[in-house]
C-alpha positions as MATLAB code, in Angstrom:
seq = 'XXXXXXXXXXXXXXXXXXXXXXXXXXXXXXXXXXXXXXXXXXXXXXXXXXXXXXXXXXXXXXXXXXXXXXXXXXXXXXXXXXXXXXXXXXXXXXXXXXXXXXXXXXXXXXXXXXXXXXXXXXXXXXXXXXXXXXXXXXXXXXXXXXXXXXXXXXXXXXXXXXXXXXXXXXXXXXXXXXXXXXXXXXXXXXXXXXXXXXXXXXXXXXXXXXXXXXXXXXXXXXXXXXXXXXXXXXXXXXXXXXXXXXXXXXXXXXXXXXX';
ca = [
      -0.071   -0.085    0.043;
       1.336    3.383   -0.812;
       0.455    5.396    2.105;
       0.855    5.059    5.694;
       0.376    6.791    9.119;
       3.355    6.777   11.220;
       3.667    7.446   14.900;
       6.885    8.464   16.692;
       6.720    8.726   20.768;
       9.778    9.400   22.719;
      10.782   11.008   25.788;
      13.984   12.875   26.940;
      14.739   13.231   30.613;
      17.767   15.721   29.976;
      15.292   17.781   28.117;
      12.014   17.138   30.469;
      10.142   16.595   27.396;
       7.582   13.972   26.078;
       6.295   14.108   22.661;
       4.961   11.990   19.651;
       4.931   12.787   15.983;
       2.175   11.663   13.742;
       3.257   11.559   10.222;
       1.649   10.678    6.971;
       3.416    9.548    3.957;
       1.438    9.471    0.702;
       3.782    8.527   -2.313;
       3.478    9.593   -5.835;
       0.728   11.946   -5.411;
      -1.011   13.586   -8.441;
      -1.272   16.847   -6.789;
       2.286   17.815   -6.601;
       1.563   20.960   -4.534;
       0.798   18.472   -1.471;
       4.026   17.273    0.159;
       4.562   13.442    0.228;
       5.272   13.763    4.090;
       2.934   15.631    6.602;
       3.535   15.581   10.428;
       2.186   17.033   13.654;
       4.031   16.795   17.172;
       2.355   16.773   20.254;
       3.979   18.006   23.068;
       3.079   16.577   26.638;
       3.861   17.838   30.100;
       5.858   14.815   31.579;
       4.780   15.344   34.940;
       1.121   15.068   34.479;
       0.237   13.937   31.102;
      -1.293   17.306   29.715;
      -1.148   18.234   26.297;
       0.909   21.367   26.188;
       1.355   22.295   22.595;
       0.443   21.108   18.856;
       3.184   21.828   16.467;
       3.784   21.882   13.001;
       5.759   18.695   12.378;
       6.641   18.946    8.732;
       8.609   22.209    9.605;
      10.261   20.547   12.349;
      11.262   17.400   10.370;
      12.684   19.186    7.796;
      14.944   21.423   10.006;
      15.725   18.788   12.447;
      16.666   16.432    9.753;
      18.908   19.091    7.948;
      20.559   19.671   11.428;
      21.518   16.049   11.965;
      22.961   16.169    8.477;
      24.920   19.256    9.294;
      26.390   17.615   12.499;
      27.541   14.652   10.495;
      28.923   16.605    8.032;
      30.869   18.701   10.366;
      32.513   15.748   11.957;
      33.001   13.691    8.439;
      33.608   16.076    5.625;
      36.879   16.462    4.371;
      39.172   19.485    5.686;
      38.897   21.425    2.680;
      35.404   21.131    1.172;
      34.787   23.288   -1.649;
      32.055   21.847   -3.758;
      28.375   21.159   -2.192;
      26.164   18.558   -4.488;
      22.367   18.126   -3.772;
      20.615   15.460   -5.447;
      16.578   16.265   -5.046;
      15.016   19.324   -4.996;
      11.882   19.057   -2.471;
      11.513   20.256    1.310;
      14.702   18.478    2.487;
      16.797   20.376   -0.273;
      15.832   23.388    0.534;
      16.255   22.787    4.463;
      19.832   21.129    3.768;
      20.447   24.029    1.696;
      19.666   26.786    4.121;
      21.711   25.177    7.113;
      24.779   24.182    4.786;
      25.260   27.544    3.393;
      24.888   28.951    7.019;
      27.491   26.784    8.632;
      29.752   25.903    5.992;
      31.676   28.041    3.275;
      31.420   26.002   -0.282;
      32.519   27.653   -3.572;
      30.043   26.229   -5.428;
      26.378   24.417   -4.796;
      25.054   22.224   -7.462;
      21.640   20.500   -7.771;
      20.284   17.819   -9.660;
      16.670   16.485  -10.011;
      14.296   14.080  -11.952;
      12.362   16.976  -13.045;
      14.362   19.811  -14.323;
      11.970   22.268  -13.800;
      12.131   21.855  -10.043;
      15.818   22.194   -9.788;
      15.560   25.300  -12.030;
      12.819   26.441   -9.284;
      14.978   25.741   -6.317;
      17.830   27.413   -8.041;
      15.938   30.554   -8.367;
      14.459   30.454   -5.168;
      17.259   30.095   -2.693;
      19.200   33.025   -1.608;
      22.778   31.990   -2.932;
      24.350   30.861   -6.650;
      23.163   27.267   -7.573;
      24.418   25.533  -10.853;
      21.590   23.250  -12.259;
      22.956   20.217  -13.476;
      21.670   18.099  -16.484;
      22.520   14.621  -14.699;
      23.203   13.222  -11.319;
      26.683   12.324  -12.521;
      27.484   15.819  -13.556;
      26.347   17.279  -10.134;
      28.467   14.650   -8.320;
      31.587   14.799  -10.051;
      34.322   16.216   -7.709;
      31.842   17.181   -5.236;
      32.910   17.125   -1.626;
      29.884   17.048    0.150;
      26.766   15.322   -1.276;
      23.496   15.178   -0.086;
      20.713   13.034   -1.400;
      17.163   13.751   -0.658;
      15.271   12.076   -3.161;
      12.132    9.560   -3.627;
      14.484    7.297   -5.604;
      13.542    3.630   -5.113;
      16.704    2.503   -6.899;
      20.184    3.802   -6.965;
      20.664    7.251   -8.357;
      24.427    7.790   -7.042;
      26.922    5.445   -8.005;
      30.619    4.570   -6.184;
      32.484    5.069   -9.431;
      31.271    8.740   -9.591;
      31.945    9.885   -6.186;
      35.604   11.512   -5.596;
      37.503    9.527   -3.099;
      37.164   11.322    0.326;
      33.886   12.838   -0.203;
      31.161   12.969    2.607;
      27.726   11.647    1.701;
      24.367   12.189    3.495;
      21.824    9.671    2.506;
      18.471   11.038    3.795;
      16.155    9.316    1.260;
      15.083    5.680    0.878;
      13.693    5.204    4.326;
      12.265    1.870    3.183;
      14.004   -1.378    3.386;
      13.298   -2.303   -0.674;
      14.508    1.243   -1.615;
      17.813    2.612   -2.493;
      19.739    5.698   -3.216;
      23.487    4.732   -3.230;
      24.828    1.787   -4.907;
      26.506   -1.267   -3.564;
      30.138    0.089   -4.707;
      29.422    3.226   -2.822;
      27.942    1.264    0.270;
      30.859   -1.134    0.820;
      33.574    1.080   -0.169;
      32.696    3.812    2.184;
      32.835    4.044    6.114;
      29.365    3.705    6.968;
      27.721    5.928    9.927;
      24.024    5.807   10.972;
      21.746    7.723   13.496;
      20.617    4.249   15.053;
      21.958    0.915   14.011;
      18.541   -0.655   15.211;
      16.980    1.399   12.612;
      19.357    1.224    9.770;
      19.400   -2.546    9.744;
      15.308   -2.830    9.691;
      14.307    0.235    7.599;
      17.288    1.247    5.208;
      17.299   -0.658    2.011;
      20.899    0.882    1.207;
      22.186   -0.943    4.403;
      20.058   -3.896    4.271;
      20.259   -4.939    0.400;
      23.982   -4.027    0.084;
      25.091   -5.808    3.239;
      27.332   -3.008    4.193;
      28.860   -2.902    7.590;
      28.078   -0.104    9.924;
      30.933    1.451   11.405;
      29.624    3.568   14.204;
      26.313    5.543   14.935;
      26.376    9.361   14.866;
      26.198    9.489   18.738;
      29.455    7.438   19.253;
      31.423    9.704   17.308;
      29.833   12.673   19.250;
      30.714   11.013   22.398;
      34.226   10.371   21.469;
      33.928    6.358   21.411;
      34.502    5.895   17.903;
      36.631    7.961   15.493;
      35.115   10.305   12.844;
      37.580    9.298    9.767;
      37.100   12.415    7.839;
      40.063   11.498    5.678;
      37.926    8.617    4.369;
      35.159    8.404    1.954;
      32.144    8.453    4.467;
      28.126    7.846    4.282;
      25.763    8.992    6.985;
      22.658    7.121    6.578;
      20.034    9.136    8.106;
      16.491    7.667    8.685;
      15.519   10.049   11.650;
      14.720    9.578   15.167;
      11.782   10.537   17.465;
      14.023   11.801   20.311;
      15.002   14.813   17.601;
      11.638   15.636   17.350;
      11.094   15.676   20.812;
      14.258   17.917   21.266;
      13.371   20.531   18.547;
       9.618   20.694   19.761;
      10.571   21.448   23.123;
      13.198   24.020   21.907;
      10.311   25.804   19.794;
       7.824   25.520   22.586;
      10.602   27.137   25.162;
      11.368   29.964   22.740;
       7.880   30.635   22.198;
       7.162   30.611   26.007;
      10.034   33.150   26.637;
       8.653   35.111   24.071;
       5.085   35.340   25.753;
];
């Protein structure tokens, strides 16, 4: 069935926050003005279970996903990264562009999308110059940081295109039978994930390639595993409910302070 409703509950003791995100996913919609993913986050008071706020989960999802990719990129990208490549031109492409160009300095940003019109629209609507490429291979060639945010179900990024030492944030292909990256890239890169358990049950790129997971991103942040930025690295992002929890609490606290 091409549609689903997901429920993502989480509690963070450190942030004193309890949430659940409700997310719908309708693939291949004829009305392209409606996003494939739509979400709402419910924030509760952990002390008594009272509903404190209803938040726009689509905005939170877009921004927290890009923020986690940015953390991975800061840790894993090569020392002298000059070219950013984004494959895909949807909501996640915009959020990744915004935070990546805010945090990092790239001499060139490239984009490719299956529908070139969407890539052209993206390039004309963001704040800085973006080169629209006619093929994924053209966009990827020589890129130091690559972001894949597509609805692809079969690989659109191939290992023999990728510059040695590049860093890839693989954000799409969130089902066990979907792929964005080919076997060569998966097996010849150092693989980092947000969650081992999730990657081994939800990520087609990980499951179907048989690639070995080197570390969770949290292990790198804690210093128990090295980052290895000199290697070709892949960060497979699937998203975790606790990311929504922390983001929702941040938004709620900022709103409360404003009031």
